[in-house]
Short mmCIF file of C-alpha atoms in Angstrom, two decimals:
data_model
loop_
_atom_site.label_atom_id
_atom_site.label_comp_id
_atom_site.label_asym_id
_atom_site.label_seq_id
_atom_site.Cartn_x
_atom_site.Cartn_y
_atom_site.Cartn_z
CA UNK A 23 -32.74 -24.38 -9.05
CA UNK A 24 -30.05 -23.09 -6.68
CA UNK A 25 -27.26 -23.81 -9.25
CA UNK A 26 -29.11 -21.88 -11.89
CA UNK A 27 -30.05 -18.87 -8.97
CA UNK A 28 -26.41 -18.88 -7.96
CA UNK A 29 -25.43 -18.44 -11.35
CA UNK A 30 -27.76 -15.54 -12.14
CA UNK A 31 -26.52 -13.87 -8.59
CA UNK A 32 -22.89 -14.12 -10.29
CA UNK A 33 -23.91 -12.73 -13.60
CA UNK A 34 -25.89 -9.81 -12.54
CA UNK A 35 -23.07 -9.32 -9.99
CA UNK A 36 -20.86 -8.92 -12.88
CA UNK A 37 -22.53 -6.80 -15.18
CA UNK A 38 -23.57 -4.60 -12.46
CA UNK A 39 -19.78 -4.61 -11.42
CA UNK A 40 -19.14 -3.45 -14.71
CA UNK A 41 -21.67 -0.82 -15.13
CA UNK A 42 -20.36 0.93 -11.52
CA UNK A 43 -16.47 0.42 -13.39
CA UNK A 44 -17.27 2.24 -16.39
CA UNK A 45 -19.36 4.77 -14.53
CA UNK A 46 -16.84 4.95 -12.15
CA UNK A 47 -13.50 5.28 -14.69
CA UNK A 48 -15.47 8.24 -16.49
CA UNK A 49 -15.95 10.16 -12.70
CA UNK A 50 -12.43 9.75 -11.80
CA UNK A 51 -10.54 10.11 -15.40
CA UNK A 52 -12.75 13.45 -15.32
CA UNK A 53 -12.02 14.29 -12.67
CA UNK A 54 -7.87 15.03 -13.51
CA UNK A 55 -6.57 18.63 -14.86
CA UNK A 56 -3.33 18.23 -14.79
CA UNK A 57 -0.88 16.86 -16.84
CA UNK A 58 -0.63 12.80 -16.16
CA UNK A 59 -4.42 11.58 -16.99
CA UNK A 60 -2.85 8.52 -18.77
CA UNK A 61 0.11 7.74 -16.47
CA UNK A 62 -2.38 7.76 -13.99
CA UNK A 63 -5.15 5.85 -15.50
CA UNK A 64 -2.52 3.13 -16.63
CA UNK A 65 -0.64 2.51 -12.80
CA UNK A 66 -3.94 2.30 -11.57
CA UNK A 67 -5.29 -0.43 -14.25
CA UNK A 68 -1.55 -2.13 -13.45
CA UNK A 69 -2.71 -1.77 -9.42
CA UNK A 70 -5.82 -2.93 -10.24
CA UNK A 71 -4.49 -6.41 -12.40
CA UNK A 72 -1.80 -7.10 -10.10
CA UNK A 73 -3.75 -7.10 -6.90
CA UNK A 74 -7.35 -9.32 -9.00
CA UNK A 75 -4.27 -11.84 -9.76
CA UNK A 76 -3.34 -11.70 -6.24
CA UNK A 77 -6.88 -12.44 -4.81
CA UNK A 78 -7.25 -15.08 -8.10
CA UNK A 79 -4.39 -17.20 -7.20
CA UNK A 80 -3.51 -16.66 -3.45
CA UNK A 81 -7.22 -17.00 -2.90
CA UNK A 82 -8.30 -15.21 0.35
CA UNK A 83 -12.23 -16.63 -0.62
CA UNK A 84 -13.13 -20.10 -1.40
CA UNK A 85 -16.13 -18.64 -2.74
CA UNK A 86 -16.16 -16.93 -6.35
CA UNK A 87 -19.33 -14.42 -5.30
CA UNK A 88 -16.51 -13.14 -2.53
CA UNK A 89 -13.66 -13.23 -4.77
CA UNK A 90 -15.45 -11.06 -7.99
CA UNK A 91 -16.89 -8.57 -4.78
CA UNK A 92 -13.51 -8.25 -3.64
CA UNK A 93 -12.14 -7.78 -7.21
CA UNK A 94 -14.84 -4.94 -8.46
CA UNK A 95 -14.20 -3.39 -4.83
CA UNK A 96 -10.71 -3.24 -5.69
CA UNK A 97 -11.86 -1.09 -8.61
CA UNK A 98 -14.02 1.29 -7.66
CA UNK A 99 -11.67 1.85 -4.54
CA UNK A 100 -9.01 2.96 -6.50
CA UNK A 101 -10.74 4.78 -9.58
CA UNK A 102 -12.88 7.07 -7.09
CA UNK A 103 -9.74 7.96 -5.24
CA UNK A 104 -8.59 9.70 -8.79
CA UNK A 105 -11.66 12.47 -7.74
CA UNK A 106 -9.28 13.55 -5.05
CA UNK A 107 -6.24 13.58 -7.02
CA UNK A 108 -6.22 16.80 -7.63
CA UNK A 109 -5.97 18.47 -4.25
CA UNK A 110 -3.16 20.05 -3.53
CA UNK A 111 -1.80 19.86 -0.03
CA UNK A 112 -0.03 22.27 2.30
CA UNK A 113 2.78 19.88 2.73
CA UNK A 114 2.75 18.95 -1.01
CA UNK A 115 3.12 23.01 -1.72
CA UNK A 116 5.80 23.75 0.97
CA UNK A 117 7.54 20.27 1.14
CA UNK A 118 7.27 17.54 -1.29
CA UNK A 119 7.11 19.24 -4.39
CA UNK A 120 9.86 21.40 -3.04
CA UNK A 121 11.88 18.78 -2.73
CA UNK A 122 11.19 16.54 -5.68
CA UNK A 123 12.41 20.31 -7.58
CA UNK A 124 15.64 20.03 -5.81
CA UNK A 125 16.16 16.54 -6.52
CA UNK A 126 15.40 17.29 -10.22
CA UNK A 127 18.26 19.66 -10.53
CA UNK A 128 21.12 17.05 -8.61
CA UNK A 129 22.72 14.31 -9.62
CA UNK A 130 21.82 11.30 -7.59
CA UNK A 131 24.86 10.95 -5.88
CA UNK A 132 24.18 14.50 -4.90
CA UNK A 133 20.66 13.49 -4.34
CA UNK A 134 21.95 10.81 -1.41
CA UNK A 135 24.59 12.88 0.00
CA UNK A 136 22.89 15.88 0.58
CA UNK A 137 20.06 16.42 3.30
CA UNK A 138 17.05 16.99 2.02
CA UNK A 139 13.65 17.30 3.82
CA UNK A 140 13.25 15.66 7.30
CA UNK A 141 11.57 12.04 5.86
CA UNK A 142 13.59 8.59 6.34
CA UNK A 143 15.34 7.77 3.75
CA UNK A 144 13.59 4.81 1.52
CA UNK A 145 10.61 7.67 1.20
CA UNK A 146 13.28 10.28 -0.17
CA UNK A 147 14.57 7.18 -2.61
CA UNK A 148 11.05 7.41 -3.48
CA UNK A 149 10.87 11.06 -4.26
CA UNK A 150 14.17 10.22 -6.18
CA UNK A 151 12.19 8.24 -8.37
CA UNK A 152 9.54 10.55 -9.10
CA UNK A 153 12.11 12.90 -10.02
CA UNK A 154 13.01 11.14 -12.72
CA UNK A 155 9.93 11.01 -14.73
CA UNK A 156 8.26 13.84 -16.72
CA UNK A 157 5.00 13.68 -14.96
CA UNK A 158 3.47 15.81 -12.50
CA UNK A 159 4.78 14.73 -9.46
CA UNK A 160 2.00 15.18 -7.50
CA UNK A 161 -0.10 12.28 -8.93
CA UNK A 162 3.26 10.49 -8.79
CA UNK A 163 3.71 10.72 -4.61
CA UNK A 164 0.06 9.30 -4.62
CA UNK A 165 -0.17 6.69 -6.67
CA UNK A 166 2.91 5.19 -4.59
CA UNK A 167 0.37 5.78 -1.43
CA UNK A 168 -2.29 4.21 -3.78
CA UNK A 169 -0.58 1.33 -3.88
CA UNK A 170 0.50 0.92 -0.66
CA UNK A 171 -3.60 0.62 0.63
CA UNK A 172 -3.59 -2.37 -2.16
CA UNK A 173 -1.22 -3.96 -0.41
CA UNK A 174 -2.51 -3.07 3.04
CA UNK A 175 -5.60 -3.86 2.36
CA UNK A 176 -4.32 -7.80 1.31
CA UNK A 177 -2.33 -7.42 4.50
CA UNK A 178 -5.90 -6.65 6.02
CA UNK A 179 -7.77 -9.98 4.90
CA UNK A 180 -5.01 -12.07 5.35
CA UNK A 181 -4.80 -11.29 8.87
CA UNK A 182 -8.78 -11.35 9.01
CA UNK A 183 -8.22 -14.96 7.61
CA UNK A 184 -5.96 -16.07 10.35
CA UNK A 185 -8.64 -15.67 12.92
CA UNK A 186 -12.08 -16.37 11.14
CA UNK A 187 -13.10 -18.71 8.99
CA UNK A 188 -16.38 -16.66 7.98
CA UNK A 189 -15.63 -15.31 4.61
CA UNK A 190 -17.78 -12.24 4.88
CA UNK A 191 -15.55 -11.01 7.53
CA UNK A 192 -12.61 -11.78 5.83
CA UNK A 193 -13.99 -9.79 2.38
CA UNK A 194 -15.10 -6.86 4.88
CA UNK A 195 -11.51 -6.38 6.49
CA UNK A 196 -10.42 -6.33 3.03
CA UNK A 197 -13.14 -3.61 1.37
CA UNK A 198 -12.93 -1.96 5.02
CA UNK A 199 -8.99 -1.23 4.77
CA UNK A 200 -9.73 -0.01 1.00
CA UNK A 201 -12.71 2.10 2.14
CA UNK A 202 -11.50 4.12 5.68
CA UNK A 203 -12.22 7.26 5.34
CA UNK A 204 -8.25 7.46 7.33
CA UNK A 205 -6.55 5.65 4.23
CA UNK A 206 -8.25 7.34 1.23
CA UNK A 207 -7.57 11.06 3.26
CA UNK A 208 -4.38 10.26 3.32
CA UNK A 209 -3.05 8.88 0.38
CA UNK A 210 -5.41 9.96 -2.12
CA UNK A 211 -6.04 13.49 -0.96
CA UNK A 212 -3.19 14.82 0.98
CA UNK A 213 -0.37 12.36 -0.72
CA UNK A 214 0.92 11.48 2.69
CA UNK A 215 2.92 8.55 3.11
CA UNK A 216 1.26 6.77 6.28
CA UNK A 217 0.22 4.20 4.45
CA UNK A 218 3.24 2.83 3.66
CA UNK A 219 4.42 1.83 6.75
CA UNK A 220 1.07 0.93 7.97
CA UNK A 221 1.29 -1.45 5.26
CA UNK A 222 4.58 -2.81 5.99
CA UNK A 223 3.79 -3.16 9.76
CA UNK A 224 0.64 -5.22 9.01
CA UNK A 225 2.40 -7.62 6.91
CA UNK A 226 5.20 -7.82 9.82
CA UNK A 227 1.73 -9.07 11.76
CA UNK A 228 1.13 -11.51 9.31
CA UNK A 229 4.31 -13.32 9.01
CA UNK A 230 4.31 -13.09 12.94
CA UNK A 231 1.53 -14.76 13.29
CA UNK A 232 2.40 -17.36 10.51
CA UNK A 233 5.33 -18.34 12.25
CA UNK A 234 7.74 -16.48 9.85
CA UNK A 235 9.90 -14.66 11.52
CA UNK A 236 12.40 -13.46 9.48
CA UNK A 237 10.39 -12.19 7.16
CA UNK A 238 8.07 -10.54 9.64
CA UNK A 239 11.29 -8.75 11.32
CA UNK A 240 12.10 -7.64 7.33
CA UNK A 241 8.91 -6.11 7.25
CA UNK A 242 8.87 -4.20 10.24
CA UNK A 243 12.21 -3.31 9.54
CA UNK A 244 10.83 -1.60 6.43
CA UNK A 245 8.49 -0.13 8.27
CA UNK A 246 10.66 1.55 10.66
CA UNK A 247 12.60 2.82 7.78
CA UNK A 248 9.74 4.60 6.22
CA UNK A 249 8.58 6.18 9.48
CA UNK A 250 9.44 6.00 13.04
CA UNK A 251 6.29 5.50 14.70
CA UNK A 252 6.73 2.03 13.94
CA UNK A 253 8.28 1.85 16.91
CA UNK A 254 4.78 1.52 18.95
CA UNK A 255 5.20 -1.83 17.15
CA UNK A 256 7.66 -2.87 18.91
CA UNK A 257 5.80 -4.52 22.31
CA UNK A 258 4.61 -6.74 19.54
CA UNK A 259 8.01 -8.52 19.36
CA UNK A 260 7.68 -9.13 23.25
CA UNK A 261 4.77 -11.04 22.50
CA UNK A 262 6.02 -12.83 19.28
CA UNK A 263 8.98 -13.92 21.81
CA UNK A 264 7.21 -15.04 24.68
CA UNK A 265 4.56 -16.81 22.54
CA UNK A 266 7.53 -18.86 21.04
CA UNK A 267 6.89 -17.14 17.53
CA UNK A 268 9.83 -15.59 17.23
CA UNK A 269 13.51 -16.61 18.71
CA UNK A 270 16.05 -14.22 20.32
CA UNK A 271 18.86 -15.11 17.38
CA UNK A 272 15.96 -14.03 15.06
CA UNK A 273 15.74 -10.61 16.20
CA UNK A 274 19.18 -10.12 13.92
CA UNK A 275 16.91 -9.86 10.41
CA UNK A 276 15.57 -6.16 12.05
CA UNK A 277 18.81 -4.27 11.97
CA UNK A 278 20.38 -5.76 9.41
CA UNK A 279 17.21 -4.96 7.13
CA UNK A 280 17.07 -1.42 8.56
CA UNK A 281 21.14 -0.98 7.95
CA UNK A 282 20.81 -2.41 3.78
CA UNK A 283 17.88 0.45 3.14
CA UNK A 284 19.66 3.25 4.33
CA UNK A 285 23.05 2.00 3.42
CA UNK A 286 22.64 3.45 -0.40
CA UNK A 287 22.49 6.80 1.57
CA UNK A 288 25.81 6.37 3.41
#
């Protein structure tokens, strides 16, 4: 009986799942006026694949209830973020899409030579990017922001993972990091960039914590690079070093990580 009960739980899980995506899909889709519906529908299907693959084969569940909750959640995270798409932001209006214009009309040698805006550099490589393709660049700036709460949001669970074993904590750091009210504001509705190195700095945790240091000193190198309140991070490496997680000859993988991102700029 419990086999069979389990395996109705999972089914109606499913189709249920599937009703709320469909629903869902048609909200958000319906949501977008302006030019980019596909583009954006697509990157957030590719979002969507790449991070149920992650979950599916660097398993943050041993259970497959946890793993198809954290899966649908992934969905309907990032398909009800597409109702905010839409807004348009004071910074967007005298900033960003400013400065994605400009870009459009430079060469990109000009593009790295020339000051432009007052954000680090890997975010302007971003805009750079975005300047390139003929969609509207609004969607564009926050679908990148999109994706970095996927990959905080792993980030999140991971690090849940390292210090409880109790799976339903682990799937509600995950949903929790998709879900605060914080992370949708500010990548889905006001296209900010926070995110990013938010994401980058948790993964720097991670790797910490793993006993990884170079690649956590990569990531908070990135981090730094995107935006420099990273630096609040930095007591963090006083702790990695005293706690024997990290070793002073180590500390080398930070600069030289910050010094290759901006170097295309130099």
């Amino acid at each position: 009986m419990s086999s069979k009960s389990d395996a109705l739980c999972r089914w109606t899980l499913i189709l249920g799942g599937a009703v709320a995506m469909l629903a869902v899909t048609w909200i958000g889709v319906g949501s977008l006026n302006g030019p980019g519906e596909v583009f954006c529908l697509v990157s957030l299907l590719l979002f969507w694949v790449a991070g149920s693959l992650c979950l599916l084969f660097c398993p943050l569940f041993q259970r497959p209830e946890h793993t198809i909750c954290a899966i649908l959640g992934l969905y309907l995270c990032l398909f009800l973020r597409l109702c905010l798409f839409d807004y348009i932001s004071p910074d967007y209006v005298s900033f960003l899409s400013q400065w994605t214009q400009a870009m459009r009309n430079m060469t990109v040698r000009q593009v790295l030579t020339t000051p432009i805006g007052d954000y680090n550099m890997p975010y302007l490589y971003l805009l750079l990017l975005i300047s390139r393709l003929k969609v509207y660049d609004l969607y564009c700036i926050k679908l990148w922001s999109v994706l970095a709460d996927v990959l905080l949001a792993v980030a999140a669970g991971k690090l849940a993972k390292l210090l409880t074993r109790r799976e339903g904590l682990v799937l509600g750091a995950f949903l929790g990091a998709l879900l605060a009210p914080t992370m949708v504001l500010n990548s889905a509705y006001w296209g900010q960039c926070d995110g990013i190195y938010a994401c980058f700095s948790l993964w720097g945790l991670y790797y910490g914590l793993k006993k990884r240091p170079a690649w956590s000193m990569v990531f908070f190198a990135l981090a730094f690079s995107f935006k420099l309140q990273a630096v609040f991070l930095m007591p963090v490496f006083l702790v990695y070093l005293f706690a024997r997680k990290i070793k002073w000859w180590q500390l080398v993988f930070f600069p030289v990580t910050y010094l290759v991102v901006v170097l295309p700029c130099v």
